[in-house]
N, CA, C and O atoms as a Maestro MAE file, in Angstrom:
{
 s_m_m2io_version
 :::
 2.0.0
}

f_m_ct {
 s_m_title
 :::
 protein
 m_atom[336] {
  # First column is atom index #
  i_m_mmod_type
  r_m_x_coord
  r_m_y_coord
  r_m_z_coord
  i_m_residue_number
  s_m_chain_name
  s_m_pdb_residue_name
  s_m_pdb_atom_name
  i_m_atomic_number
  :::
  1 25 1.212 -1.637 -0.017 1 A "LEU " " N  " 7
  2 3 -0.021 0.041 0.095 1 A "LEU " " CA " 6
  3 2 0.903 1.265 -0.146 1 A "LEU " " C  " 6
  4 15 1.864 1.525 0.579 1 A "LEU " " O  " 8
  5 25 0.480 2.086 -1.369 2 A "SER " " N  " 7
  6 3 1.368 3.338 -1.436 2 A "SER " " CA " 6
  7 2 1.026 4.353 0.086 2 A "SER " " C  " 6
  8 15 -0.088 4.106 0.549 2 A "SER " " O  " 8
  9 25 1.511 4.990 0.557 3 A "VAL " " N  " 7
  10 3 0.667 6.063 1.777 3 A "VAL " " CA " 6
  11 2 0.478 6.930 1.194 3 A "VAL " " C  " 6
  12 15 -0.228 7.685 1.864 3 A "VAL " " O  " 8
  13 25 0.746 7.427 0.039 4 A "THR " " N  " 7
  14 3 0.630 8.931 -0.517 4 A "THR " " CA " 6
  15 2 -0.395 9.118 -0.350 4 A "THR " " C  " 6
  16 15 -1.086 8.163 0.006 4 A "THR " " O  " 8
  17 25 -1.001 10.408 -0.518 5 A "GLU " " N  " 7
  18 3 -2.536 10.586 -0.488 5 A "GLU " " CA " 6
  19 2 -2.784 11.187 -1.627 5 A "GLU " " C  " 6
  20 15 -2.174 12.233 -1.849 5 A "GLU " " O  " 8
  21 25 -3.851 10.615 -2.746 6 A "ASN " " N  " 7
  22 3 -4.211 11.486 -3.594 6 A "ASN " " CA " 6
  23 2 -5.030 12.571 -3.707 6 A "ASN " " C  " 6
  24 15 -6.165 12.425 -3.254 6 A "ASN " " O  " 8
  25 25 -4.706 13.773 -4.265 7 A "LYS " " N  " 7
  26 3 -5.532 14.953 -4.026 7 A "LYS " " CA " 6
  27 2 -6.312 15.350 -4.942 7 A "LYS " " C  " 6
  28 15 -6.372 16.479 -5.429 7 A "LYS " " O  " 8
  29 25 -7.527 13.532 -5.445 8 A "ASP " " N  " 7
  30 3 -8.268 13.869 -6.675 8 A "ASP " " CA " 6
  31 2 -9.327 14.533 -5.272 8 A "ASP " " C  " 6
  32 15 -9.527 14.202 -4.104 8 A "ASP " " O  " 8
  33 25 -9.827 15.668 -6.228 9 A "THR " " N  " 7
  34 3 -11.055 16.145 -5.777 9 A "THR " " CA " 6
  35 2 -12.392 15.532 -5.864 9 A "THR " " C  " 6
  36 15 -13.351 15.708 -5.112 9 A "THR " " O  " 8
  37 25 -12.304 14.845 -6.822 10 A "ASN " " N  " 7
  38 3 -13.623 13.924 -7.031 10 A "ASN " " CA " 6
  39 2 -14.267 12.844 -6.571 10 A "ASN " " C  " 6
  40 15 -15.147 12.189 -7.130 10 A "ASN " " O  " 8
  41 25 -13.569 12.633 -5.075 11 A "ILE " " N  " 7
  42 3 -13.495 11.950 -4.178 11 A "ILE " " CA " 6
  43 2 -13.413 12.368 -2.769 11 A "ILE " " C  " 6
  44 15 -12.369 12.838 -2.319 11 A "ILE " " O  " 8
  45 25 -14.517 12.210 -2.023 12 A "ALA " " N  " 7
  46 3 -15.063 13.141 -0.716 12 A "ALA " " CA " 6
  47 2 -15.373 11.871 0.190 12 A "ALA " " C  " 6
  48 15 -15.870 10.782 -0.095 12 A "ALA " " O  " 8
  49 25 -14.785 12.531 1.670 13 A "ILE " " N  " 7
  50 3 -14.709 11.845 2.752 13 A "ILE " " CA " 6
  51 2 -15.153 12.693 3.784 13 A "ILE " " C  " 6
  52 15 -14.589 13.785 3.859 13 A "ILE " " O  " 8
  53 25 -15.925 12.465 4.489 14 A "TYR " " N  " 7
  54 3 -16.591 13.414 5.394 14 A "TYR " " CA " 6
  55 2 -17.587 12.637 6.275 14 A "TYR " " C  " 6
  56 15 -18.243 11.702 5.816 14 A "TYR " " O  " 8
  57 25 -17.675 13.020 7.465 15 A "PRO " " N  " 7
  58 3 -16.356 13.877 8.476 15 A "PRO " " CA " 6
  59 2 -15.310 13.603 8.642 15 A "PRO " " C  " 6
  60 15 -14.935 12.460 8.903 15 A "PRO " " O  " 8
  61 25 -14.863 14.212 8.572 16 A "ASN " " N  " 7
  62 3 -12.772 13.981 8.610 16 A "ASN " " CA " 6
  63 2 -11.908 15.127 9.646 16 A "ASN " " C  " 6
  64 15 -11.554 16.216 9.196 16 A "ASN " " O  " 8
  65 25 -11.634 14.712 11.075 17 A "PRO " " N  " 7
  66 3 -12.388 13.492 11.780 17 A "PRO " " CA " 6
  67 2 -13.283 13.028 12.189 17 A "PRO " " C  " 6
  68 15 -14.112 13.714 12.788 17 A "PRO " " O  " 8
  69 25 -13.449 11.602 12.001 18 A "ALA " " N  " 7
  70 3 -14.650 11.069 11.947 18 A "ALA " " CA " 6
  71 2 -14.812 10.283 13.801 18 A "ALA " " C  " 6
  72 15 -13.883 10.242 14.608 18 A "ALA " " O  " 8
  73 25 -16.281 9.741 14.051 19 A "ARG " " N  " 7
  74 3 -15.901 9.341 15.322 19 A "ARG " " CA " 6
  75 2 -16.838 8.215 15.292 19 A "ARG " " C  " 6
  76 15 -16.581 7.284 16.055 19 A "ARG " " O  " 8
  77 25 -18.356 8.090 14.207 20 A "ASP " " N  " 7
  78 3 -19.405 7.061 14.330 20 A "ASP " " CA " 6
  79 2 -18.835 6.286 12.649 20 A "ASP " " C  " 6
  80 15 -18.315 5.195 12.417 20 A "ASP " " O  " 8
  81 25 -19.179 7.290 11.847 21 A "PHE " " N  " 7
  82 3 -19.348 6.937 10.703 21 A "PHE " " CA " 6
  83 2 -18.425 7.647 9.647 21 A "PHE " " C  " 6
  84 15 -18.233 8.829 9.931 21 A "PHE " " O  " 8
  85 25 -17.884 7.270 8.640 22 A "VAL " " N  " 7
  86 3 -17.513 7.724 7.693 22 A "VAL " " CA " 6
  87 2 -18.096 7.737 6.043 22 A "VAL " " C  " 6
  88 15 -18.291 6.671 5.460 22 A "VAL " " O  " 8
  89 25 -18.360 9.157 5.334 23 A "LYS " " N  " 7
  90 3 -19.496 9.027 4.334 23 A "LYS " " CA " 6
  91 2 -18.094 9.391 2.889 23 A "LYS " " C  " 6
  92 15 -17.239 10.265 2.743 23 A "LYS " " O  " 8
  93 25 -18.487 8.287 2.165 24 A "LEU " " N  " 7
  94 3 -17.331 8.076 1.146 24 A "LEU " " CA " 6
  95 2 -18.116 8.884 0.284 24 A "LEU " " C  " 6
  96 15 -19.234 9.075 0.764 24 A "LEU " " O  " 8
  97 25 -17.911 9.501 -0.968 25 A "SER " " N  " 7
  98 3 -18.612 9.889 -1.916 25 A "SER " " CA " 6
  99 2 -17.591 10.176 -3.388 25 A "SER " " C  " 6
  100 15 -16.788 11.101 -3.507 25 A "SER " " O  " 8
  101 25 -17.888 9.112 -4.413 26 A "ALA " " N  " 7
  102 3 -16.686 9.716 -5.932 26 A "ALA " " CA " 6
  103 2 -17.958 10.406 -6.505 26 A "ALA " " C  " 6
  104 15 -18.974 9.719 -6.611 26 A "ALA " " O  " 8
  105 25 -17.984 11.901 -6.935 27 A "ASN " " N  " 7
  106 3 -18.757 12.167 -7.949 27 A "ASN " " CA " 6
  107 2 -19.285 11.598 -9.348 27 A "ASN " " C  " 6
  108 15 -20.420 11.595 -9.823 27 A "ASN " " O  " 8
  109 25 -17.907 11.053 -9.909 28 A "SER " " N  " 7
  110 3 -17.670 10.776 -11.297 28 A "SER " " CA " 6
  111 2 -17.527 9.274 -11.617 28 A "SER " " C  " 6
  112 15 -17.602 8.633 -12.665 28 A "SER " " O  " 8
  113 25 -17.270 8.912 -10.196 29 A "TYR " " N  " 7
  114 3 -16.428 7.176 -10.314 29 A "TYR " " CA " 6
  115 2 -17.349 6.573 -9.681 29 A "TYR " " C  " 6
  116 15 -18.099 6.882 -8.755 29 A "TYR " " O  " 8
  117 25 -17.114 5.220 -10.619 30 A "GLN " " N  " 7
  118 3 -18.037 4.130 -9.949 30 A "GLN " " CA " 6
  119 2 -17.188 3.318 -8.973 30 A "GLN " " C  " 6
  120 15 -16.122 2.794 -9.295 30 A "GLN " " O  " 8
  121 25 -17.719 3.251 -7.793 31 A "LEU " " N  " 7
  122 3 -16.663 2.574 -6.839 31 A "LEU " " CA " 6
  123 2 -16.721 1.029 -6.798 31 A "LEU " " C  " 6
  124 15 -17.871 0.658 -6.560 31 A "LEU " " O  " 8
  125 25 -15.759 -0.088 -6.970 32 A "SER " " N  " 7
  126 3 -15.960 -1.224 -6.600 32 A "SER " " CA " 6
  127 2 -15.434 -1.622 -5.413 32 A "SER " " C  " 6
  128 15 -16.228 -2.281 -4.741 32 A "SER " " O  " 8
  129 25 -14.054 -1.395 -4.784 33 A "ALA " " N  " 7
  130 3 -13.707 -2.042 -3.115 33 A "ALA " " CA " 6
  131 2 -13.367 -0.933 -2.760 33 A "ALA " " C  " 6
  132 15 -13.098 0.035 -3.472 33 A "ALA " " O  " 8
  133 25 -13.359 -1.055 -1.128 34 A "VAL " " N  " 7
  134 3 -13.032 -0.062 -0.150 34 A "VAL " " CA " 6
  135 2 -12.312 -1.115 0.615 34 A "VAL " " C  " 6
  136 15 -12.661 -2.257 0.915 34 A "VAL " " O  " 8
  137 25 -11.126 -0.394 0.876 35 A "ARG " " N  " 7
  138 3 -9.749 -0.991 1.888 35 A "ARG " " CA " 6
  139 2 -9.297 -0.677 2.908 35 A "ARG " " C  " 6
  140 15 -8.178 -0.196 2.727 35 A "ARG " " O  " 8
  141 25 -9.594 -0.695 3.976 36 A "ILE " " N  " 7
  142 3 -8.960 0.347 5.294 36 A "ILE " " CA " 6
  143 2 -8.156 -0.140 5.890 36 A "ILE " " C  " 6
  144 15 -8.352 -1.213 6.460 36 A "ILE " " O  " 8
  145 25 -6.792 0.625 5.946 37 A "TYR " " N  " 7
  146 3 -5.646 0.226 6.569 37 A "TYR " " CA " 6
  147 2 -5.651 0.989 7.719 37 A "TYR " " C  " 6
  148 15 -6.357 1.997 7.770 37 A "TYR " " O  " 8
  149 25 -4.704 0.524 8.995 38 A "ASN " " N  " 7
  150 3 -4.188 1.166 10.074 38 A "ASN " " CA " 6
  151 2 -3.099 2.035 9.168 38 A "ASN " " C  " 6
  152 15 -2.916 2.185 7.960 38 A "ASN " " O  " 8
  153 25 -2.273 2.687 10.763 39 A "TYR " " N  " 7
  154 3 -1.040 3.638 9.936 39 A "TYR " " CA " 6
  155 2 -0.129 2.355 10.061 39 A "TYR " " C  " 6
  156 15 0.864 2.333 9.334 39 A "TYR " " O  " 8
  157 25 -0.328 1.410 10.801 40 A "LEU " " N  " 7
  158 3 1.019 0.128 10.276 40 A "LEU " " CA " 6
  159 2 0.594 -0.635 8.578 40 A "LEU " " C  " 6
  160 15 1.212 -1.476 7.925 40 A "LEU " " O  " 8
  161 25 -0.320 -0.122 8.373 41 A "GLY " " N  " 7
  162 3 -0.442 -0.678 7.076 41 A "GLY " " CA " 6
  163 2 -0.945 -2.295 7.087 41 A "GLY " " C  " 6
  164 15 -0.456 -3.062 6.257 41 A "GLY " " O  " 8
  165 25 -1.782 -2.700 7.906 42 A "ILE " " N  " 7
  166 3 -2.353 -3.519 8.199 42 A "ILE " " CA " 6
  167 2 -3.896 -3.590 7.863 42 A "ILE " " C  " 6
  168 15 -4.515 -2.851 8.628 42 A "ILE " " O  " 8
  169 25 -4.664 -4.206 7.015 43 A "LEU " " N  " 7
  170 3 -5.636 -4.300 6.474 43 A "LEU " " CA " 6
  171 2 -6.948 -3.987 7.879 43 A "LEU " " C  " 6
  172 15 -6.713 -4.654 8.887 43 A "LEU " " O  " 8
  173 25 -7.746 -3.409 7.933 44 A "VAL " " N  " 7
  174 3 -8.557 -3.673 9.004 44 A "VAL " " CA " 6
  175 2 -10.180 -3.856 8.659 44 A "VAL " " C  " 6
  176 15 -11.008 -4.175 9.513 44 A "VAL " " O  " 8
  177 25 -10.496 -3.590 7.215 45 A "GLU " " N  " 7
  178 3 -11.760 -4.025 6.618 45 A "GLU " " CA " 6
  179 2 -11.839 -3.674 5.139 45 A "GLU " " C  " 6
  180 15 -11.485 -2.638 4.575 45 A "GLU " " O  " 8
  181 25 -12.344 -4.695 4.681 46 A "GLU " " N  " 7
  182 3 -12.620 -4.556 3.158 46 A "GLU " " CA " 6
  183 2 -13.722 -4.841 2.860 46 A "GLU " " C  " 6
  184 15 -14.176 -5.866 3.369 46 A "GLU " " O  " 8
  185 25 -14.751 -3.901 1.742 47 A "ILE " " N  " 7
  186 3 -15.905 -3.946 1.639 47 A "ILE " " CA " 6
  187 2 -15.618 -3.821 -0.018 47 A "ILE " " C  " 6
  188 15 -14.749 -3.232 -0.661 47 A "ILE " " O  " 8
  189 25 -17.014 -4.837 -0.479 48 A "GLU " " N  " 7
  190 3 -17.108 -4.651 -1.903 48 A "GLU " " CA " 6
  191 2 -18.338 -3.398 -1.971 48 A "GLU " " C  " 6
  192 15 -19.092 -3.287 -1.004 48 A "GLU " " O  " 8
  193 25 -18.467 -2.603 -2.995 49 A "VAL " " N  " 7
  194 3 -19.143 -1.900 -3.590 49 A "VAL " " CA " 6
  195 2 -19.000 -1.491 -4.767 49 A "VAL " " C  " 6
  196 15 -17.963 -1.352 -5.416 49 A "VAL " " O  " 8
  197 25 -20.634 -1.191 -5.194 50 A "ASN " " N  " 7
  198 3 -21.468 -1.384 -6.427 50 A "ASN " " CA " 6
  199 2 -22.593 0.144 -6.426 50 A "ASN " " C  " 6
  200 15 -23.799 0.310 -6.607 50 A "ASN " " O  " 8
  201 25 -21.479 1.008 -6.132 51 A "SER " " N  " 7
  202 3 -22.630 2.577 -6.038 51 A "SER " " CA " 6
  203 2 -21.330 3.543 -6.398 51 A "SER " " C  " 6
  204 15 -20.219 3.151 -6.754 51 A "SER " " O  " 8
  205 25 -21.637 4.499 -6.267 52 A "SER " " N  " 7
  206 3 -20.807 5.878 -6.306 52 A "SER " " CA " 6
  207 2 -20.705 6.640 -4.858 52 A "SER " " C  " 6
  208 15 -19.997 7.638 -4.720 52 A "SER " " O  " 8
  209 25 -21.602 5.985 -3.623 53 A "ASP " " N  " 7
  210 3 -20.533 6.373 -2.267 53 A "ASP " " CA " 6
  211 2 -21.549 5.119 -1.400 53 A "ASP " " C  " 6
  212 15 -22.454 4.314 -1.620 53 A "ASP " " O  " 8
  213 25 -20.631 5.645 -0.250 54 A "ILE " " N  " 7
  214 3 -20.667 4.550 0.606 54 A "ILE " " CA " 6
  215 2 -20.527 4.991 2.204 54 A "ILE " " C  " 6
  216 15 -19.669 5.847 2.416 54 A "ILE " " O  " 8
  217 25 -21.247 4.521 3.308 55 A "GLU " " N  " 7
  218 3 -21.380 5.198 4.748 55 A "GLU " " CA " 6
  219 2 -20.044 3.754 5.263 55 A "GLU " " C  " 6
  220 15 -20.264 2.588 4.937 55 A "GLU " " O  " 8
  221 25 -19.059 4.064 5.877 56 A "ILE " " N  " 7
  222 3 -18.490 3.430 6.453 56 A "ILE " " CA " 6
  223 2 -18.372 3.170 8.378 56 A "ILE " " C  " 6
  224 15 -17.438 3.645 9.024 56 A "ILE " " O  " 8
  225 25 -19.403 2.422 8.959 57 A "ASN " " N  " 7
  226 3 -18.986 2.025 10.021 57 A "ASN " " CA " 6
  227 2 -17.703 2.563 10.702 57 A "ASN " " C  " 6
  228 15 -16.771 2.135 10.021 57 A "ASN " " O  " 8
  229 25 -17.332 3.132 11.493 58 A "VAL " " N  " 7
  230 3 -15.455 3.090 12.160 58 A "VAL " " CA " 6
  231 2 -15.903 2.976 13.424 58 A "VAL " " C  " 6
  232 15 -14.914 2.633 14.072 58 A "VAL " " O  " 8
  233 25 -17.039 3.088 14.309 59 A "SER " " N  " 7
  234 3 -17.235 3.315 15.656 59 A "SER " " CA " 6
  235 2 -16.632 2.182 16.398 59 A "SER " " C  " 6
  236 15 -16.713 2.342 17.615 59 A "SER " " O  " 8
  237 25 -16.099 1.177 16.058 60 A "ASP " " N  " 7
  238 3 -15.255 0.284 16.569 60 A "ASP " " CA " 6
  239 2 -13.791 0.169 16.274 60 A "ASP " " C  " 6
  240 15 -12.976 -0.667 16.663 60 A "ASP " " O  " 8
  241 25 -13.622 1.475 15.291 61 A "TYR " " N  " 7
  242 3 -11.898 1.367 15.223 61 A "TYR " " CA " 6
  243 2 -11.136 2.204 16.486 61 A "TYR " " C  " 6
  244 15 -11.515 3.246 17.020 61 A "TYR " " O  " 8
  245 25 -10.254 1.609 16.702 62 A "SER " " N  " 7
  246 3 -9.349 2.279 17.641 62 A "SER " " CA " 6
  247 2 -9.242 4.094 17.280 62 A "SER " " C  " 6
  248 15 -9.855 4.327 16.237 62 A "SER " " O  " 8
  249 25 -8.772 5.051 17.748 63 A "ASN " " N  " 7
  250 3 -8.461 5.900 17.551 63 A "ASN " " CA " 6
  251 2 -7.201 6.582 16.982 63 A "ASN " " C  " 6
  252 15 -6.362 6.830 17.848 63 A "ASN " " O  " 8
  253 25 -6.895 6.922 15.795 64 A "GLY " " N  " 7
  254 3 -5.615 6.776 15.000 64 A "GLY " " CA " 6
  255 2 -5.643 7.427 13.689 64 A "GLY " " C  " 6
  256 15 -6.658 8.106 13.531 64 A "GLY " " O  " 8
  257 25 -4.879 7.422 12.763 65 A "VAL " " N  " 7
  258 3 -4.873 7.358 11.708 65 A "VAL " " CA " 6
  259 2 -5.230 6.237 10.452 65 A "VAL " " C  " 6
  260 15 -4.462 5.299 10.234 65 A "VAL " " O  " 8
  261 25 -5.918 6.351 10.015 66 A "TYR " " N  " 7
  262 3 -5.917 5.281 8.734 66 A "TYR " " CA " 6
  263 2 -6.393 5.833 7.139 66 A "TYR " " C  " 6
  264 15 -6.953 6.889 6.844 66 A "TYR " " O  " 8
  265 25 -5.944 4.696 6.241 67 A "PHE " " N  " 7
  266 3 -5.901 4.857 4.794 67 A "PHE " " CA " 6
  267 2 -6.656 4.194 4.542 67 A "PHE " " C  " 6
  268 15 -6.736 3.091 5.084 67 A "PHE " " O  " 8
  269 25 -7.685 4.698 3.422 68 A "ILE " " N  " 7
  270 3 -8.990 4.359 2.863 68 A "ILE " " CA " 6
  271 2 -8.269 4.248 1.122 68 A "ILE " " C  " 6
  272 15 -7.682 5.207 0.619 68 A "ILE " " O  " 8
  273 25 -8.463 2.902 0.394 69 A "GLU " " N  " 7
  274 3 -7.663 2.755 -1.052 69 A "GLU " " CA " 6
  275 2 -9.178 2.225 -1.245 69 A "GLU " " C  " 6
  276 15 -9.901 1.329 -0.810 69 A "GLU " " O  " 8
  277 25 -9.227 3.204 -2.067 70 A "ILE " " N  " 7
  278 3 -10.704 3.201 -3.105 70 A "ILE " " CA " 6
  279 2 -10.295 2.696 -4.135 70 A "ILE " " C  " 6
  280 15 -9.148 2.976 -4.483 70 A "ILE " " O  " 8
  281 25 -11.145 1.746 -4.992 71 A "GLN " " N  " 7
  282 3 -11.194 1.088 -5.924 71 A "GLN " " CA " 6
  283 2 -12.245 2.073 -6.873 71 A "GLN " " C  " 6
  284 15 -13.314 2.489 -6.424 71 A "GLN " " O  " 8
  285 25 -11.837 2.320 -8.021 72 A "THR " " N  " 7
  286 3 -13.176 2.594 -9.264 72 A "THR " " CA " 6
  287 2 -12.420 2.105 -10.775 72 A "THR " " C  " 6
  288 15 -11.370 1.502 -10.998 72 A "THR " " O  " 8
  289 25 -13.173 2.505 -11.412 73 A "GLU " " N  " 7
  290 3 -12.825 2.072 -12.862 73 A "GLU " " CA " 6
  291 2 -11.950 2.980 -13.429 73 A "GLU " " C  " 6
  292 15 -11.608 2.916 -14.610 73 A "GLU " " O  " 8
  293 25 -11.570 3.824 -12.649 74 A "ASN " " N  " 7
  294 3 -10.323 4.973 -13.091 74 A "ASN " " CA " 6
  295 2 -9.486 4.468 -12.308 74 A "ASN " " C  " 6
  296 15 -8.857 5.373 -11.759 74 A "ASN " " O  " 8
  297 25 -9.130 3.359 -11.947 75 A "GLY " " N  " 7
  298 3 -8.275 3.275 -11.031 75 A "GLY " " CA " 6
  299 2 -7.905 3.291 -9.582 75 A "GLY " " C  " 6
  300 15 -8.998 3.154 -9.034 75 A "GLY " " O  " 8
  301 25 -7.153 3.363 -8.803 76 A "ASN " " N  " 7
  302 3 -7.036 3.653 -7.316 76 A "ASN " " CA " 6
  303 2 -6.517 4.561 -6.693 76 A "ASN " " C  " 6
  304 15 -5.423 5.051 -6.973 76 A "ASN " " O  " 8
  305 25 -7.381 4.961 -5.591 77 A "PHE " " N  " 7
  306 3 -7.138 6.187 -4.812 77 A "PHE " " CA " 6
  307 2 -6.488 5.796 -3.380 77 A "PHE " " C  " 6
  308 15 -6.475 4.620 -3.016 77 A "PHE " " O  " 8
  309 25 -6.000 6.740 -2.658 78 A "VAL " " N  " 7
  310 3 -5.824 6.999 -1.352 78 A "VAL " " CA " 6
  311 2 -6.325 7.980 -0.717 78 A "VAL " " C  " 6
  312 15 -6.144 9.106 -1.181 78 A "VAL " " O  " 8
  313 25 -7.121 7.806 0.566 79 A "LYS " " N  " 7
  314 3 -6.988 9.196 1.039 79 A "LYS " " CA " 6
  315 2 -7.212 8.721 2.645 79 A "LYS " " C  " 6
  316 15 -7.459 7.583 3.045 79 A "LYS " " O  " 8
  317 25 -7.071 9.777 3.320 80 A "LYS " " N  " 7
  318 3 -6.243 9.276 5.210 80 A "LYS " " CA " 6
  319 2 -7.623 10.085 5.807 80 A "LYS " " C  " 6
  320 15 -8.228 11.111 5.496 80 A "LYS " " O  " 8
  321 25 -7.728 9.300 6.575 81 A "ILE " " N  " 7
  322 3 -8.688 9.795 7.716 81 A "ILE " " CA " 6
  323 2 -8.143 9.512 9.336 81 A "ILE " " C  " 6
  324 15 -7.266 8.825 9.860 81 A "ILE " " O  " 8
  325 25 -8.948 10.236 9.683 82 A "ILE " " N  " 7
  326 3 -8.549 10.441 11.326 82 A "ILE " " CA " 6
  327 2 -9.798 9.935 12.280 82 A "ILE " " C  " 6
  328 15 -10.846 10.581 12.296 82 A "ILE " " O  " 8
  329 25 -9.642 8.850 13.003 83 A "LYS " " N  " 7
  330 3 -10.607 8.399 13.706 83 A "LYS " " CA " 6
  331 2 -10.439 8.815 15.146 83 A "LYS " " C  " 6
  332 15 -9.533 8.283 15.788 83 A "LYS " " O  " 8
  333 25 -11.140 9.623 15.664 84 A "ASN " " N  " 7
  334 3 -11.247 10.076 17.340 84 A "ASN " " CA " 6
  335 2 -12.655 9.703 18.187 84 A "ASN " " C  " 6
  336 15 -12.762 10.010 19.374 84 A "ASN " " O  " 8
  :::
 }
 m_bond[335] {
  # First column is bond index #
  i_m_from
  i_m_to
  i_m_order
  :::
  1 1 2 1
  2 2 3 1
  3 3 4 2
  4 3 5 1
  5 5 6 1
  6 6 7 1
  7 7 8 2
  8 7 9 1
  9 9 10 1
  10 10 11 1
  11 11 12 2
  12 11 13 1
  13 13 14 1
  14 14 15 1
  15 15 16 2
  16 15 17 1
  17 17 18 1
  18 18 19 1
  19 19 20 2
  20 19 21 1
  21 21 22 1
  22 22 23 1
  23 23 24 2
  24 23 25 1
  25 25 26 1
  26 26 27 1
  27 27 28 2
  28 27 29 1
  29 29 30 1
  30 30 31 1
  31 31 32 2
  32 31 33 1
  33 33 34 1
  34 34 35 1
  35 35 36 2
  36 35 37 1
  37 37 38 1
  38 38 39 1
  39 39 40 2
  40 39 41 1
  41 41 42 1
  42 42 43 1
  43 43 44 2
  44 43 45 1
  45 45 46 1
  46 46 47 1
  47 47 48 2
  48 47 49 1
  49 49 50 1
  50 50 51 1
  51 51 52 2
  52 51 53 1
  53 53 54 1
  54 54 55 1
  55 55 56 2
  56 55 57 1
  57 57 58 1
  58 58 59 1
  59 59 60 2
  60 59 61 1
  61 61 62 1
  62 62 63 1
  63 63 64 2
  64 63 65 1
  65 65 66 1
  66 66 67 1
  67 67 68 2
  68 67 69 1
  69 69 70 1
  70 70 71 1
  71 71 72 2
  72 71 73 1
  73 73 74 1
  74 74 75 1
  75 75 76 2
  76 75 77 1
  77 77 78 1
  78 78 79 1
  79 79 80 2
  80 79 81 1
  81 81 82 1
  82 82 83 1
  83 83 84 2
  84 83 85 1
  85 85 86 1
  86 86 87 1
  87 87 88 2
  88 87 89 1
  89 89 90 1
  90 90 91 1
  91 91 92 2
  92 91 93 1
  93 93 94 1
  94 94 95 1
  95 95 96 2
  96 95 97 1
  97 97 98 1
  98 98 99 1
  99 99 100 2
  100 99 101 1
  101 101 102 1
  102 102 103 1
  103 103 104 2
  104 103 105 1
  105 105 106 1
  106 106 107 1
  107 107 108 2
  108 107 109 1
  109 109 110 1
  110 110 111 1
  111 111 112 2
  112 111 113 1
  113 113 114 1
  114 114 115 1
  115 115 116 2
  116 115 117 1
  117 117 118 1
  118 118 119 1
  119 119 120 2
  120 119 121 1
  121 121 122 1
  122 122 123 1
  123 123 124 2
  124 123 125 1
  125 125 126 1
  126 126 127 1
  127 127 128 2
  128 127 129 1
  129 129 130 1
  130 130 131 1
  131 131 132 2
  132 131 133 1
  133 133 134 1
  134 134 135 1
  135 135 136 2
  136 135 137 1
  137 137 138 1
  138 138 139 1
  139 139 140 2
  140 139 141 1
  141 141 142 1
  142 142 143 1
  143 143 144 2
  144 143 145 1
  145 145 146 1
  146 146 147 1
  147 147 148 2
  148 147 149 1
  149 149 150 1
  150 150 151 1
  151 151 152 2
  152 151 153 1
  153 153 154 1
  154 154 155 1
  155 155 156 2
  156 155 157 1
  157 157 158 1
  158 158 159 1
  159 159 160 2
  160 159 161 1
  161 161 162 1
  162 162 163 1
  163 163 164 2
  164 163 165 1
  165 165 166 1
  166 166 167 1
  167 167 168 2
  168 167 169 1
  169 169 170 1
  170 170 171 1
  171 171 172 2
  172 171 173 1
  173 173 174 1
  174 174 175 1
  175 175 176 2
  176 175 177 1
  177 177 178 1
  178 178 179 1
  179 179 180 2
  180 179 181 1
  181 181 182 1
  182 182 183 1
  183 183 184 2
  184 183 185 1
  185 185 186 1
  186 186 187 1
  187 187 188 2
  188 187 189 1
  189 189 190 1
  190 190 191 1
  191 191 192 2
  192 191 193 1
  193 193 194 1
  194 194 195 1
  195 195 196 2
  196 195 197 1
  197 197 198 1
  198 198 199 1
  199 199 200 2
  200 199 201 1
  201 201 202 1
  202 202 203 1
  203 203 204 2
  204 203 205 1
  205 205 206 1
  206 206 207 1
  207 207 208 2
  208 207 209 1
  209 209 210 1
  210 210 211 1
  211 211 212 2
  212 211 213 1
  213 213 214 1
  214 214 215 1
  215 215 216 2
  216 215 217 1
  217 217 218 1
  218 218 219 1
  219 219 220 2
  220 219 221 1
  221 221 222 1
  222 222 223 1
  223 223 224 2
  224 223 225 1
  225 225 226 1
  226 226 227 1
  227 227 228 2
  228 227 229 1
  229 229 230 1
  230 230 231 1
  231 231 232 2
  232 231 233 1
  233 233 234 1
  234 234 235 1
  235 235 236 2
  236 235 237 1
  237 237 238 1
  238 238 239 1
  239 239 240 2
  240 239 241 1
  241 241 242 1
  242 242 243 1
  243 243 244 2
  244 243 245 1
  245 245 246 1
  246 246 247 1
  247 247 248 2
  248 247 249 1
  249 249 250 1
  250 250 251 1
  251 251 252 2
  252 251 253 1
  253 253 254 1
  254 254 255 1
  255 255 256 2
  256 255 257 1
  257 257 258 1
  258 258 259 1
  259 259 260 2
  260 259 261 1
  261 261 262 1
  262 262 263 1
  263 263 264 2
  264 263 265 1
  265 265 266 1
  266 266 267 1
  267 267 268 2
  268 267 269 1
  269 269 270 1
  270 270 271 1
  271 271 272 2
  272 271 273 1
  273 273 274 1
  274 274 275 1
  275 275 276 2
  276 275 277 1
  277 277 278 1
  278 278 279 1
  279 279 280 2
  280 279 281 1
  281 281 282 1
  282 282 283 1
  283 283 284 2
  284 283 285 1
  285 285 286 1
  286 286 287 1
  287 287 288 2
  288 287 289 1
  289 289 290 1
  290 290 291 1
  291 291 292 2
  292 291 293 1
  293 293 294 1
  294 294 295 1
  295 295 296 2
  296 295 297 1
  297 297 298 1
  298 298 299 1
  299 299 300 2
  300 299 301 1
  301 301 302 1
  302 302 303 1
  303 303 304 2
  304 303 305 1
  305 305 306 1
  306 306 307 1
  307 307 308 2
  308 307 309 1
  309 309 310 1
  310 310 311 1
  311 311 312 2
  312 311 313 1
  313 313 314 1
  314 314 315 1
  315 315 316 2
  316 315 317 1
  317 317 318 1
  318 318 319 1
  319 319 320 2
  320 319 321 1
  321 321 322 1
  322 322 323 1
  323 323 324 2
  324 323 325 1
  325 325 326 1
  326 326 327 1
  327 327 328 2
  328 327 329 1
  329 329 330 1
  330 330 331 1
  331 331 332 2
  332 331 333 1
  333 333 334 1
  334 334 335 1
  335 335 336 2
  :::
 }
}
């Protein structure tokens, strides 16, 4: 996993920092999978998606930094979120 965050403005993640839920919205992309990694690069959750947006429950995650790898038909993107 590359920890370089993509600055693609077509993908929004909010709220960030998050407490219970994170909403991921890709304006012009069809999402196929979302993988969430902790700051050590360990896979925490993998979700199959077939839409342009998803709500992810992060309430059971430990506080800290996570990287969300987003697979779309236009390639993969990585976004960083903070859980608190």
